[in-house]
Tab-separated table of C-alpha atoms in Angstrom:
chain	number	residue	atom	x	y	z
A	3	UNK	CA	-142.461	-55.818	128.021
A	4	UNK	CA	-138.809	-56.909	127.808
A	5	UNK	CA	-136.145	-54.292	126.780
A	6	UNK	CA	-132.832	-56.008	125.706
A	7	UNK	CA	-129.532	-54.195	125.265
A	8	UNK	CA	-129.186	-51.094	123.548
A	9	UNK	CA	-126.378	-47.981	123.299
A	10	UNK	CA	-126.308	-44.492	124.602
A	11	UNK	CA	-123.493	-43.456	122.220
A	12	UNK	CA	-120.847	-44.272	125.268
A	13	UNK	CA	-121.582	-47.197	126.707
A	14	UNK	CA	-122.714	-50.549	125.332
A	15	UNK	CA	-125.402	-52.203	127.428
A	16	UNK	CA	-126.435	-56.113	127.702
A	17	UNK	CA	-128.703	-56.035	130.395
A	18	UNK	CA	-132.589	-57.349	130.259
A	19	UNK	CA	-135.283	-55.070	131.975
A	20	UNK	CA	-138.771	-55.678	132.043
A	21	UNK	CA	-141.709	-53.504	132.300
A	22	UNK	CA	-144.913	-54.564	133.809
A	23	UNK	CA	-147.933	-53.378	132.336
A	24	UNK	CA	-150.211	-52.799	134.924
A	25	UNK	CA	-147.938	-51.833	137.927
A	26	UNK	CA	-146.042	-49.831	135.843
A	27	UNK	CA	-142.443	-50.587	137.265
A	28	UNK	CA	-139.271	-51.485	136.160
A	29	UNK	CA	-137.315	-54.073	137.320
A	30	UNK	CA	-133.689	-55.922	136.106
A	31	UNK	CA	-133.776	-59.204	135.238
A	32	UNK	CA	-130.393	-61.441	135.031
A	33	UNK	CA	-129.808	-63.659	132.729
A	34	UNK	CA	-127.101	-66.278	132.116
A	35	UNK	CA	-125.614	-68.667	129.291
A	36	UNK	CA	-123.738	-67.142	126.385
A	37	UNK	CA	-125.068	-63.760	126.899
A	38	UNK	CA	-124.715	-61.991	123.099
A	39	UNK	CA	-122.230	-59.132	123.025
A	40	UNK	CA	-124.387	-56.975	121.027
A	41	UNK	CA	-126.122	-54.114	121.705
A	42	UNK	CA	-128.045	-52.279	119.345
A	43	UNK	CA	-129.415	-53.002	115.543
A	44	UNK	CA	-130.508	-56.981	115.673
A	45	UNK	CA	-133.019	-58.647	114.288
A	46	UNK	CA	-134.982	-61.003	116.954
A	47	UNK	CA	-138.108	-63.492	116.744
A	48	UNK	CA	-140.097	-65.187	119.425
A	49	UNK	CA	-140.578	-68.712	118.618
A	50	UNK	CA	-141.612	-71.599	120.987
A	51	UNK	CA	-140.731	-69.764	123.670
A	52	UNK	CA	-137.342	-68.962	122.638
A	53	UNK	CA	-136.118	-65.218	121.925
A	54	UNK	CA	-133.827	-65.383	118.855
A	55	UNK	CA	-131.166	-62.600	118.291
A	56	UNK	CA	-129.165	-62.641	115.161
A	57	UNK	CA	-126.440	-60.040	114.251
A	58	UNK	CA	-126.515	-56.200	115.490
A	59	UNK	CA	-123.392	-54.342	116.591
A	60	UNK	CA	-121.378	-54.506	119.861
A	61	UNK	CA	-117.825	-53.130	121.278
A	62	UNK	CA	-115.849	-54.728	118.593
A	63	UNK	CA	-118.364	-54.294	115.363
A	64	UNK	CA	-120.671	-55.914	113.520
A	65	UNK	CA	-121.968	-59.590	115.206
A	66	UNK	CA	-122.366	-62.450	113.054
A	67	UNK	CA	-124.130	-64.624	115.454
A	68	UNK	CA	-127.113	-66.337	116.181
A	69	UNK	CA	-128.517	-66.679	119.638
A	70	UNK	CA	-131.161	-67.979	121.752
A	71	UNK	CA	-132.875	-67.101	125.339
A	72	UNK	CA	-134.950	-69.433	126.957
A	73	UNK	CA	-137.553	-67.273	128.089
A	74	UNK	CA	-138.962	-68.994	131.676
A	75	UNK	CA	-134.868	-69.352	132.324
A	76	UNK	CA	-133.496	-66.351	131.002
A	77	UNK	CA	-130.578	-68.869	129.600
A	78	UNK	CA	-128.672	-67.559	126.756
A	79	UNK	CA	-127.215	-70.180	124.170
A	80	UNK	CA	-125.398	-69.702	121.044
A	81	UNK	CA	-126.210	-71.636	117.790
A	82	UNK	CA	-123.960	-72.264	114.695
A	83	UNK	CA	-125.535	-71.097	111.296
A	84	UNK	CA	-125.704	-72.656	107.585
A	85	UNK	CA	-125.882	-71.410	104.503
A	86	UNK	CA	-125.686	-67.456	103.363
A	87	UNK	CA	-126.397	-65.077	106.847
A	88	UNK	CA	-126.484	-61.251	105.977
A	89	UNK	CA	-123.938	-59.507	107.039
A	90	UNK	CA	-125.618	-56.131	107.692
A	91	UNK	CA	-126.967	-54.276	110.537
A	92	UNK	CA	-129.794	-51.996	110.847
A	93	UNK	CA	-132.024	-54.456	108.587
A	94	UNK	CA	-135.713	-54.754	108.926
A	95	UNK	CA	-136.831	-58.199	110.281
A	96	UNK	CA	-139.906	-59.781	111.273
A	97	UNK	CA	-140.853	-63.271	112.058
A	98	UNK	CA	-143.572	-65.887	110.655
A	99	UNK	CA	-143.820	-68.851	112.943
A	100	UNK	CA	-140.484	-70.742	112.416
A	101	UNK	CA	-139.196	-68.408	109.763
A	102	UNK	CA	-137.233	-64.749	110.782
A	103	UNK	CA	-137.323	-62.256	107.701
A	104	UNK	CA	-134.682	-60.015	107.362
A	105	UNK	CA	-135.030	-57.043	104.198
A	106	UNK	CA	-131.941	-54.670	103.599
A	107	UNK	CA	-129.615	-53.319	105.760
A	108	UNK	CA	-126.141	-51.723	105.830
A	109	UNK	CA	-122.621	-53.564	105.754
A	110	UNK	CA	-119.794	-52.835	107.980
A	111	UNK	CA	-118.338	-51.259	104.451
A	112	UNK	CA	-121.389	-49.117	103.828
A	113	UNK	CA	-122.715	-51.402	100.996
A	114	UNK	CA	-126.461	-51.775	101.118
A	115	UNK	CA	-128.889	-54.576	100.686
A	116	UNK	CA	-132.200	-55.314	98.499
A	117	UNK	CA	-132.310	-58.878	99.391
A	118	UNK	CA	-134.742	-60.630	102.167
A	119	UNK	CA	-132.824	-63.025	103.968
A	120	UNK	CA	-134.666	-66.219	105.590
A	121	UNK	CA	-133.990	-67.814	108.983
A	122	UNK	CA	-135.021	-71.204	109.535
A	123	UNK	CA	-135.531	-71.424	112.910
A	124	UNK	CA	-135.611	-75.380	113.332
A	125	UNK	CA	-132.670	-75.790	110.949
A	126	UNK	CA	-130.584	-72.478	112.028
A	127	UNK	CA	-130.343	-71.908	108.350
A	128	UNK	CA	-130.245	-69.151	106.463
A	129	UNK	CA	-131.301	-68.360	102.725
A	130	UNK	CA	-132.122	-65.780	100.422
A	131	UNK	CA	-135.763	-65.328	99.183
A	132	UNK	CA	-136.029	-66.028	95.741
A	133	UNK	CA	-138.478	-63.000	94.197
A	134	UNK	CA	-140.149	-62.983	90.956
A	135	UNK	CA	-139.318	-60.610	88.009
A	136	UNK	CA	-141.096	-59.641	85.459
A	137	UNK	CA	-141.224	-57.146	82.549
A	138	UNK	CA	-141.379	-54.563	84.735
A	139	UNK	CA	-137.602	-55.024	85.637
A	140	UNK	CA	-134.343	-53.958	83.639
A	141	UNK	CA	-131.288	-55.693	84.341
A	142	UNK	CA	-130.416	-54.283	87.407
A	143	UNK	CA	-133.786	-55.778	88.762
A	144	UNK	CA	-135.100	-52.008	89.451
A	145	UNK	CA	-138.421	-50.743	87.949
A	146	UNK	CA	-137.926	-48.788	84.791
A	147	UNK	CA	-141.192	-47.789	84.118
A	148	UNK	CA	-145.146	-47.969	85.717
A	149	UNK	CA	-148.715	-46.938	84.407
A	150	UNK	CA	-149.709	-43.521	86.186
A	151	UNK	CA	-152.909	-44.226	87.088
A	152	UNK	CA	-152.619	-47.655	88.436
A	153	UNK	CA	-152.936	-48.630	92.464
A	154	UNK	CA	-150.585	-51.776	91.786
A	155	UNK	CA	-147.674	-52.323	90.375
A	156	UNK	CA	-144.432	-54.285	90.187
A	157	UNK	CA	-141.157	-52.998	91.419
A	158	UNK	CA	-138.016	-54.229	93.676
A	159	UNK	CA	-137.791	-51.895	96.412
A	160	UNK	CA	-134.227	-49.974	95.792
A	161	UNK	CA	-131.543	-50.842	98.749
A	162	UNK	CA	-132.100	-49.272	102.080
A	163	UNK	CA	-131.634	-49.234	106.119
A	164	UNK	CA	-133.608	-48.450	108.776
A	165	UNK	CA	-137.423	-49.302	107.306
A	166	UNK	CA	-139.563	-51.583	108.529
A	167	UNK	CA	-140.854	-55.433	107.730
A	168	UNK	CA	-144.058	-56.446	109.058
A	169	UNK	CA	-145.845	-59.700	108.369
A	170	UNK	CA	-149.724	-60.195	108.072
A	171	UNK	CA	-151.301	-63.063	106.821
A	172	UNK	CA	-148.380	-64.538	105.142
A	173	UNK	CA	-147.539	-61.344	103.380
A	174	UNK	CA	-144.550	-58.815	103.766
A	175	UNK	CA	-145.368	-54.770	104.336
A	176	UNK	CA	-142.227	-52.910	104.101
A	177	UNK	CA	-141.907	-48.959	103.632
A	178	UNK	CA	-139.303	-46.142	104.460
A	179	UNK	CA	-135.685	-46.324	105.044
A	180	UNK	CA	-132.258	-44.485	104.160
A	181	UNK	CA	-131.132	-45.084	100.819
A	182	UNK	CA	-127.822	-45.200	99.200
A	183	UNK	CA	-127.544	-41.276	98.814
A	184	UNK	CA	-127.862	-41.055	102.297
A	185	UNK	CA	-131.543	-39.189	102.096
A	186	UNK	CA	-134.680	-40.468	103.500
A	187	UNK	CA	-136.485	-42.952	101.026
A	188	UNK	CA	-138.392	-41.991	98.917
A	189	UNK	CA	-136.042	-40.466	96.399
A	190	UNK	CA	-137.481	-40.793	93.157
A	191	UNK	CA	-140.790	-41.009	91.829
A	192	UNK	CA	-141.097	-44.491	91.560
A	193	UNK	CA	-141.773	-44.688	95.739
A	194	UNK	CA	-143.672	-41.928	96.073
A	195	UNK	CA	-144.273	-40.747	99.814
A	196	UNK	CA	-147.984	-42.817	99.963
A	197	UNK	CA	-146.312	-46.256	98.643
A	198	UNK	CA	-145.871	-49.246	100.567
A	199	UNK	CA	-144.672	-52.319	99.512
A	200	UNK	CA	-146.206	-55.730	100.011
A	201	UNK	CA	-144.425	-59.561	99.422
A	202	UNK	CA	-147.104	-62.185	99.253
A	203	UNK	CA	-144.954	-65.344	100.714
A	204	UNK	CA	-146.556	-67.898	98.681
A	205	UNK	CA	-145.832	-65.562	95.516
A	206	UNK	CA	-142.635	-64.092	96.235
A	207	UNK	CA	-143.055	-60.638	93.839
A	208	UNK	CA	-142.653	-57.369	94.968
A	209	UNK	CA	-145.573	-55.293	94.252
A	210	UNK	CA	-146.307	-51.442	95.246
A	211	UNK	CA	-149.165	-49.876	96.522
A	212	UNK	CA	-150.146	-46.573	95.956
A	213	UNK	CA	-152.288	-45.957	99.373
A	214	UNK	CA	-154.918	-43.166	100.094
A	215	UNK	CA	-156.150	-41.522	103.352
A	216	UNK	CA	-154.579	-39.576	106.032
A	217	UNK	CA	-151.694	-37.648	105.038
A	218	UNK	CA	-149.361	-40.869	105.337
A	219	UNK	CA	-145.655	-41.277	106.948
A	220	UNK	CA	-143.465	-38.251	105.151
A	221	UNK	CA	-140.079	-39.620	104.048
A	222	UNK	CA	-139.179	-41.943	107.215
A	223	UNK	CA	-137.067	-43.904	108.565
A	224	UNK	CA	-135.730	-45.401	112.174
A	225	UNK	CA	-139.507	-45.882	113.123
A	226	UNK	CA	-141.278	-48.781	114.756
A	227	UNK	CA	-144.249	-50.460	113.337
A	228	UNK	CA	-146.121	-53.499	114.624
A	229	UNK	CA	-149.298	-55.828	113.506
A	230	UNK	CA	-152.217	-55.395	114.969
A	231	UNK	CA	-156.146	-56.033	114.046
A	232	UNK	CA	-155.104	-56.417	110.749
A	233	UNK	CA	-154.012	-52.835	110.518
A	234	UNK	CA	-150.099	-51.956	110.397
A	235	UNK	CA	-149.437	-49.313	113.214
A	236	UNK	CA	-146.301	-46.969	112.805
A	237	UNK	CA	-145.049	-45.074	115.778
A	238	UNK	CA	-142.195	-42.023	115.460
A	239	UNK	CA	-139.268	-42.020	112.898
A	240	UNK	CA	-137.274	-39.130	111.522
A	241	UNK	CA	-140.007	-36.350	109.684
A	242	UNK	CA	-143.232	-37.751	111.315
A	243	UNK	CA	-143.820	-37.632	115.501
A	244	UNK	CA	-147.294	-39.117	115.263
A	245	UNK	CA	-148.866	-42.719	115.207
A	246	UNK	CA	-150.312	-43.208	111.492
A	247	UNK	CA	-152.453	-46.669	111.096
A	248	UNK	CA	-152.809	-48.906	107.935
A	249	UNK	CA	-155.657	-50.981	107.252
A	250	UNK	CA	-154.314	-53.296	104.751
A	251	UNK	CA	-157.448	-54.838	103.361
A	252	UNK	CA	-158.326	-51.179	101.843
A	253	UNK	CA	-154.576	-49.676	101.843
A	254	UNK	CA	-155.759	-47.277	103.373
A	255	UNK	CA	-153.606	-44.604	105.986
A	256	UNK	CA	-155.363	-43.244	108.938
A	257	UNK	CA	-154.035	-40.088	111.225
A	258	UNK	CA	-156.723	-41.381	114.622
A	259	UNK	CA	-157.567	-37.856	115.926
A	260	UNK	CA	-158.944	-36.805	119.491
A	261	UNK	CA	-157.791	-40.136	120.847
A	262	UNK	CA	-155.342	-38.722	123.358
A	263	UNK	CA	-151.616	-38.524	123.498
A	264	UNK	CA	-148.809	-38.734	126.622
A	265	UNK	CA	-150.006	-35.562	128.187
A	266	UNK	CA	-153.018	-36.525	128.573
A	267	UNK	CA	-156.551	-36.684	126.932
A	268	UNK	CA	-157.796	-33.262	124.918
A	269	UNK	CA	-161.329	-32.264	123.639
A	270	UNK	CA	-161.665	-31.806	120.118
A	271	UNK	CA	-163.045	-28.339	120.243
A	272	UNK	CA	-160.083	-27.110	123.093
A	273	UNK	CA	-157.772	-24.776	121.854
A	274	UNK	CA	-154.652	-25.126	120.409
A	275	UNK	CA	-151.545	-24.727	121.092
A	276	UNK	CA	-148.490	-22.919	119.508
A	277	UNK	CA	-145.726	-25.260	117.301
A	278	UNK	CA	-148.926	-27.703	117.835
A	279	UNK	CA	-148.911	-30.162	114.625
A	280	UNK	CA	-152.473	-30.650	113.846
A	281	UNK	CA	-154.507	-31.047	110.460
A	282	UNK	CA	-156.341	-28.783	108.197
A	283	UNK	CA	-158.617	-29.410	105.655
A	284	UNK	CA	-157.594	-28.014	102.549
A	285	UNK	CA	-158.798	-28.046	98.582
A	286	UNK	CA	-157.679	-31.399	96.865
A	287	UNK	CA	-155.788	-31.130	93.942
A	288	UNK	CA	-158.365	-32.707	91.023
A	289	UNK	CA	-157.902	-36.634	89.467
A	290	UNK	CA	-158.341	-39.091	91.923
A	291	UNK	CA	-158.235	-36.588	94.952
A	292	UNK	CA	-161.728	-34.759	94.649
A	293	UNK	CA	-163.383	-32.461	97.269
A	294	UNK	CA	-161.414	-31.468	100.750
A	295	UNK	CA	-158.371	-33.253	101.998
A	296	UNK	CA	-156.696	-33.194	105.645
A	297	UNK	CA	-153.210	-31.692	105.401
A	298	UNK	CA	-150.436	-31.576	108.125
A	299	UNK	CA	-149.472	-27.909	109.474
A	300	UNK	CA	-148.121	-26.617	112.168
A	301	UNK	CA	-149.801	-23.656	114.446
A	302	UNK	CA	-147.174	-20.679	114.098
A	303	UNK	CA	-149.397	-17.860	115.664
A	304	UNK	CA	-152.533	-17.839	118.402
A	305	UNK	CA	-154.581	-15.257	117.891
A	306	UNK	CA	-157.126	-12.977	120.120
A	307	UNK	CA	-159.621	-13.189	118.106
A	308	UNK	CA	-159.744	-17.239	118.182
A	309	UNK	CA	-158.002	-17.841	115.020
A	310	UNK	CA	-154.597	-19.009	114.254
A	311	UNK	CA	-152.190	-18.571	111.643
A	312	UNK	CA	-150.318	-22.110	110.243
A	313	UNK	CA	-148.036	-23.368	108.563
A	314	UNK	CA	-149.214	-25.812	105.251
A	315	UNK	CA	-146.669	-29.330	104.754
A	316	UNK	CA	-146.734	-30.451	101.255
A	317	UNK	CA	-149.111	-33.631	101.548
A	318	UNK	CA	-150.062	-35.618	98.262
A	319	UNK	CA	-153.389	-34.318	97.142
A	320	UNK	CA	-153.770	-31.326	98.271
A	321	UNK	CA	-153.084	-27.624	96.619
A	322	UNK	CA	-152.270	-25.874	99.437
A	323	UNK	CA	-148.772	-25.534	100.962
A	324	UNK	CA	-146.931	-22.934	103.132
A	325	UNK	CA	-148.243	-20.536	105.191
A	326	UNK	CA	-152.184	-19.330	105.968
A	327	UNK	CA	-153.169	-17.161	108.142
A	328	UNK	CA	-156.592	-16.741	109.880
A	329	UNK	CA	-157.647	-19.916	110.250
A	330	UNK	CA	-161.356	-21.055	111.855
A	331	UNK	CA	-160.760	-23.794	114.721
A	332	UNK	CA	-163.875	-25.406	112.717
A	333	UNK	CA	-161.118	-26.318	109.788
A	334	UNK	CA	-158.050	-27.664	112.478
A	335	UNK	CA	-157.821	-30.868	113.938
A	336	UNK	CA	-155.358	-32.293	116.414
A	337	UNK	CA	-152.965	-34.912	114.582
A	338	UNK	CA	-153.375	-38.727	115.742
A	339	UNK	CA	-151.502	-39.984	119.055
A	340	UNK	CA	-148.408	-37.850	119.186
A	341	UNK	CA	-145.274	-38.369	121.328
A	342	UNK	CA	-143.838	-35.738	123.426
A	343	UNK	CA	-140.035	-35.176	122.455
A	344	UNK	CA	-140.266	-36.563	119.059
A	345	UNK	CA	-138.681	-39.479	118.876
A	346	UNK	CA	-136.688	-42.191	116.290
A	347	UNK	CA	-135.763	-45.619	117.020
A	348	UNK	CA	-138.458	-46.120	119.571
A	349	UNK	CA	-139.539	-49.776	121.146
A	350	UNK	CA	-143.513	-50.306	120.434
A	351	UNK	CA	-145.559	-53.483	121.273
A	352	UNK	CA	-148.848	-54.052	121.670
A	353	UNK	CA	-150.339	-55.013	124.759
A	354	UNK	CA	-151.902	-58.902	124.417
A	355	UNK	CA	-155.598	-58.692	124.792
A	356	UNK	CA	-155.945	-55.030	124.790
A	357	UNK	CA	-156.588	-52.280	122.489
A	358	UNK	CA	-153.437	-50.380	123.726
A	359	UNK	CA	-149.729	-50.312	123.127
A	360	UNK	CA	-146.723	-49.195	124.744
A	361	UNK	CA	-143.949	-46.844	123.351
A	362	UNK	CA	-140.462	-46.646	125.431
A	363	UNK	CA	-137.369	-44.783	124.762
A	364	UNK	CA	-135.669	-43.201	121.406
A	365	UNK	CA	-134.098	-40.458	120.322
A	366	UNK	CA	-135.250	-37.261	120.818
A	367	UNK	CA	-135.126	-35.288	116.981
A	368	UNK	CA	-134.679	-32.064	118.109
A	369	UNK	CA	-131.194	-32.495	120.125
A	370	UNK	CA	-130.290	-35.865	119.807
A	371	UNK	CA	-130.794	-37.010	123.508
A	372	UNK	CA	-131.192	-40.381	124.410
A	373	UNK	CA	-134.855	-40.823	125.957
A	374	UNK	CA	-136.663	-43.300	128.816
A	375	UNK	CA	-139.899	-42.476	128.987
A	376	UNK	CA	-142.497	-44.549	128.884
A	377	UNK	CA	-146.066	-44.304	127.281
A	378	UNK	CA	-148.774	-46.208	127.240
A	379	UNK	CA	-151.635	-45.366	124.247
C-alpha cells in the first residue's frame, strides 16, 4: 500500500511511503520528476501502470494540475490539460479503465459542484458528463417531487463535498457528503439517510435507491469506500465509526457482526463493554418494515445482574429511540468491524487476492488528532 502526501494542519507533506502487507513495515520511498506540490484532497487513478493525480491543495492553494508517476520508477511528470478541468477540491473521484470520474466538490470561493467531470486519460482531456433529465426535474435540475412507496426514482443529487464515487460494472454509486448549508447530507427528505445514488455510464441518469438492511451510514461524510466482490465497502466518516457493506445487486446494507475489529477478535456471547456501540433488535415501525429490526445504541450502564441499560439512535424502521434500560445480552449484538479512535478521512484498500483490507490513518472525531495507525480487517 502506497500513502502519498497528506497534511497535519502545519506542515504540508510530499513524500511516498509504502506499507508492506505481510511484513508489516514501513518504509520511504523517493521519488523524482516533477514531484506535485499538493498535499491533501486529489483525485488519483491507476492506469497502465501510471498513478494519475489531478488537483488537491498545497502551500499556495488550490492545484490545477495534472500529473503522472511511473510506478516501477517512481518518476513524476506533469501533463497539460484540454477542455473544462474542475476547479474544486475535496471531490469524489473514481476511475474506469482510461476514464477518472470526478462528482462535486468545493471551489477555492466556497461554491459547490453537482457536475461529474471526465478525465480522459489517453487524451489528458477533460469533460463534463452529460446526464439525462426527465420530468422528474424543475428548472434548476433538482427533484421536485417522487412516489412514496417506490425503491427507484429519478433525482440529481444536490451539490456536495466530501462523499464518495465508486464504480462497479460501468455504473456510478455515490452517497453522503457536506452540502451547501454546511450540514451533513442528507438534508431534506428527498435523500433520506438509506439512499444511495447510482449513474449507469451507458445511460447517464441519476437514479436513487431507497436501500434496506442494516441500519445504513447515518448522515456521513469524509469516509472511504472501495469495490469489492461486487459489494461497496464503507469504512469511518463523521457520525458512523463502523464498516457498513453494500451488496449492490439487492441494495442491500449490511452491519458484518462478530467478525473482529483492531483489538482483537470477540465472542458473540462475551460481555460488553461500557460506551460500546452495538445493535439491538427492536419493534419495526409497520409498511414495508414488518417484524424486528437491528437498531444502533450505545451501552450507557453494565449491570450486576447481567443486563445493561442503552442508549436507542434513531434508525429508519424502527419505533424505538432513546434510552432502555434492562436489556437481555440475548437482544445486543456487537456492531460490524469498528475502528478504535473513530476516525474521518481514512485511507482503505483492499488487499489483491484476499478477503481483507487495510485501514491507515484519519482523524480522530473525538479531539481532532491526526492518527497513524494501521489496521488490517
Amino acid at each position: 500500500m502506497w500513502v502519498l502526501f497528506g497534511n497535519n494542519s502545519t506542515t504540508h507533506h510530499t513524500a511516498l511511503h509504502e506499507y508492506e502487507t505481510t511484513s508489516y513495515k514501513w518504509c520511504a520511498r523517493k521519488m523524482t520528476g516533477d514531484i506535485p506540490t499538493t498535499s491533501f484532497s486529489h483525485n488519483y487513478h491507476l492506469y497502465k501502470n501510471y498513478l494519475y493525480v489531478w488537483g488537491g491543495h498545497g502551500k499556495r492553494g488550490f492545484v490545477g494540475r495534472l500529473y503522472k508517476m511511473n510506478c516501477k520508477t517512481l518518476v513524476w511528470q506533469s501533463l497539460d490539460v484540454r477542455g473544462t478541468p474542475p476547479n474544486f477540491i475535496s471531490s469524489a473521484s473514481c476511475g474506469n479503465g482510461s476514464k477518472m470520474y470526478c462528482f462535486g466538490g468545493k471551489s477555492p470561493t466556497g461554491k459547490l459542484s453537482s457536475e461529474v467531470y471526465v478525465l480522459d486519460l489517453d487524451t489528458h482531456t477533460w469533460s463534463i458528463l452529460s446526464v439525462e433529465l426527465d420530468s422528474y426535474y424543475d428548472d434548476t435540475q433538482q427533484c421536485v417531487h417522487r412516489r412514496s412507496r417506490d425503491q427507484y426514482w429519478y433525482a440529481r443529487p444536490i451539490a456536495r463535498h466530501s462523499s464518495s464515487l465508486d464504480c462497479i460494472d460501468d455504473v456510478l454509486y455515490m452517497f453522503g457528503g457536506h452540502d451547501t448549508v454546511g450540514s451533513q447530507i442528507p438534508s431534506n427528505e428527498i435523500e433520506s439517510p438509506n439512499v444511495v445514488f447510482m449513474l449507469p455510464l451507458d445511460n447517464p441518469r441519476w437514479t436513487v435507491v431507497c436501500c434496506s438492511g442494516e441500519p445504513p451510514p447515518m448522515k456521513i461524510y469524509g469516509h472511504a469506500t472501495f469495490a469489492m466482490k461486487g459489494s461497496l465497502l464503507c469504512i469511518g466518516g463523521f457520525k458512523s465509526p463502523h464498516v457498513h457493506v453494500l451488496d449492490v445487486s439487492k441494495f442491500v446494507w449490511t452491519a458484518p457482526s462478530e467478525v473482529g475489529s483492531s483489538r482483537g477478535r470477540e465472542g458473540k456471547d462475551s460481555p460488553l463493554k461500557l460506551n460500546e456501540m452495538t445493535q439491538i433488535l427492536t419493534p419495526a415501525q409497520g409498511g414495508k418494515h414488518k417484524g424486528e429490526i437491528w437498531a444502533e445504541c450505545r451501552i450507557t450502564r453494565v449491570r450486576s445482574d447481567g443486563l445493561y441499560d442503552v442508549h436507542i439512535s434513531p434508525t429508519p424502521g424502527s419505533q424505538q429511540r432513546g434510552a432502555m434500560t434492562g436489556v437481555p445480552r440475548s437482544r445486543l449484538r456487537r456492531m460490524s468491524v469498528s475502528l478504535f479512535p473513530h476516525r474521518c478521512h481514512p485511507i482503505a484498500l483492499p488487499i489483491v487476492a484476499s478477503d481483507r483490507f487495510i485501514v491507515f490513518g484519519g482523524i480522530q472525531i473525538e479531539n481532532n488528532k491526526i492518527l497513524q495507525d494501521t489496521h488490517l480487517i
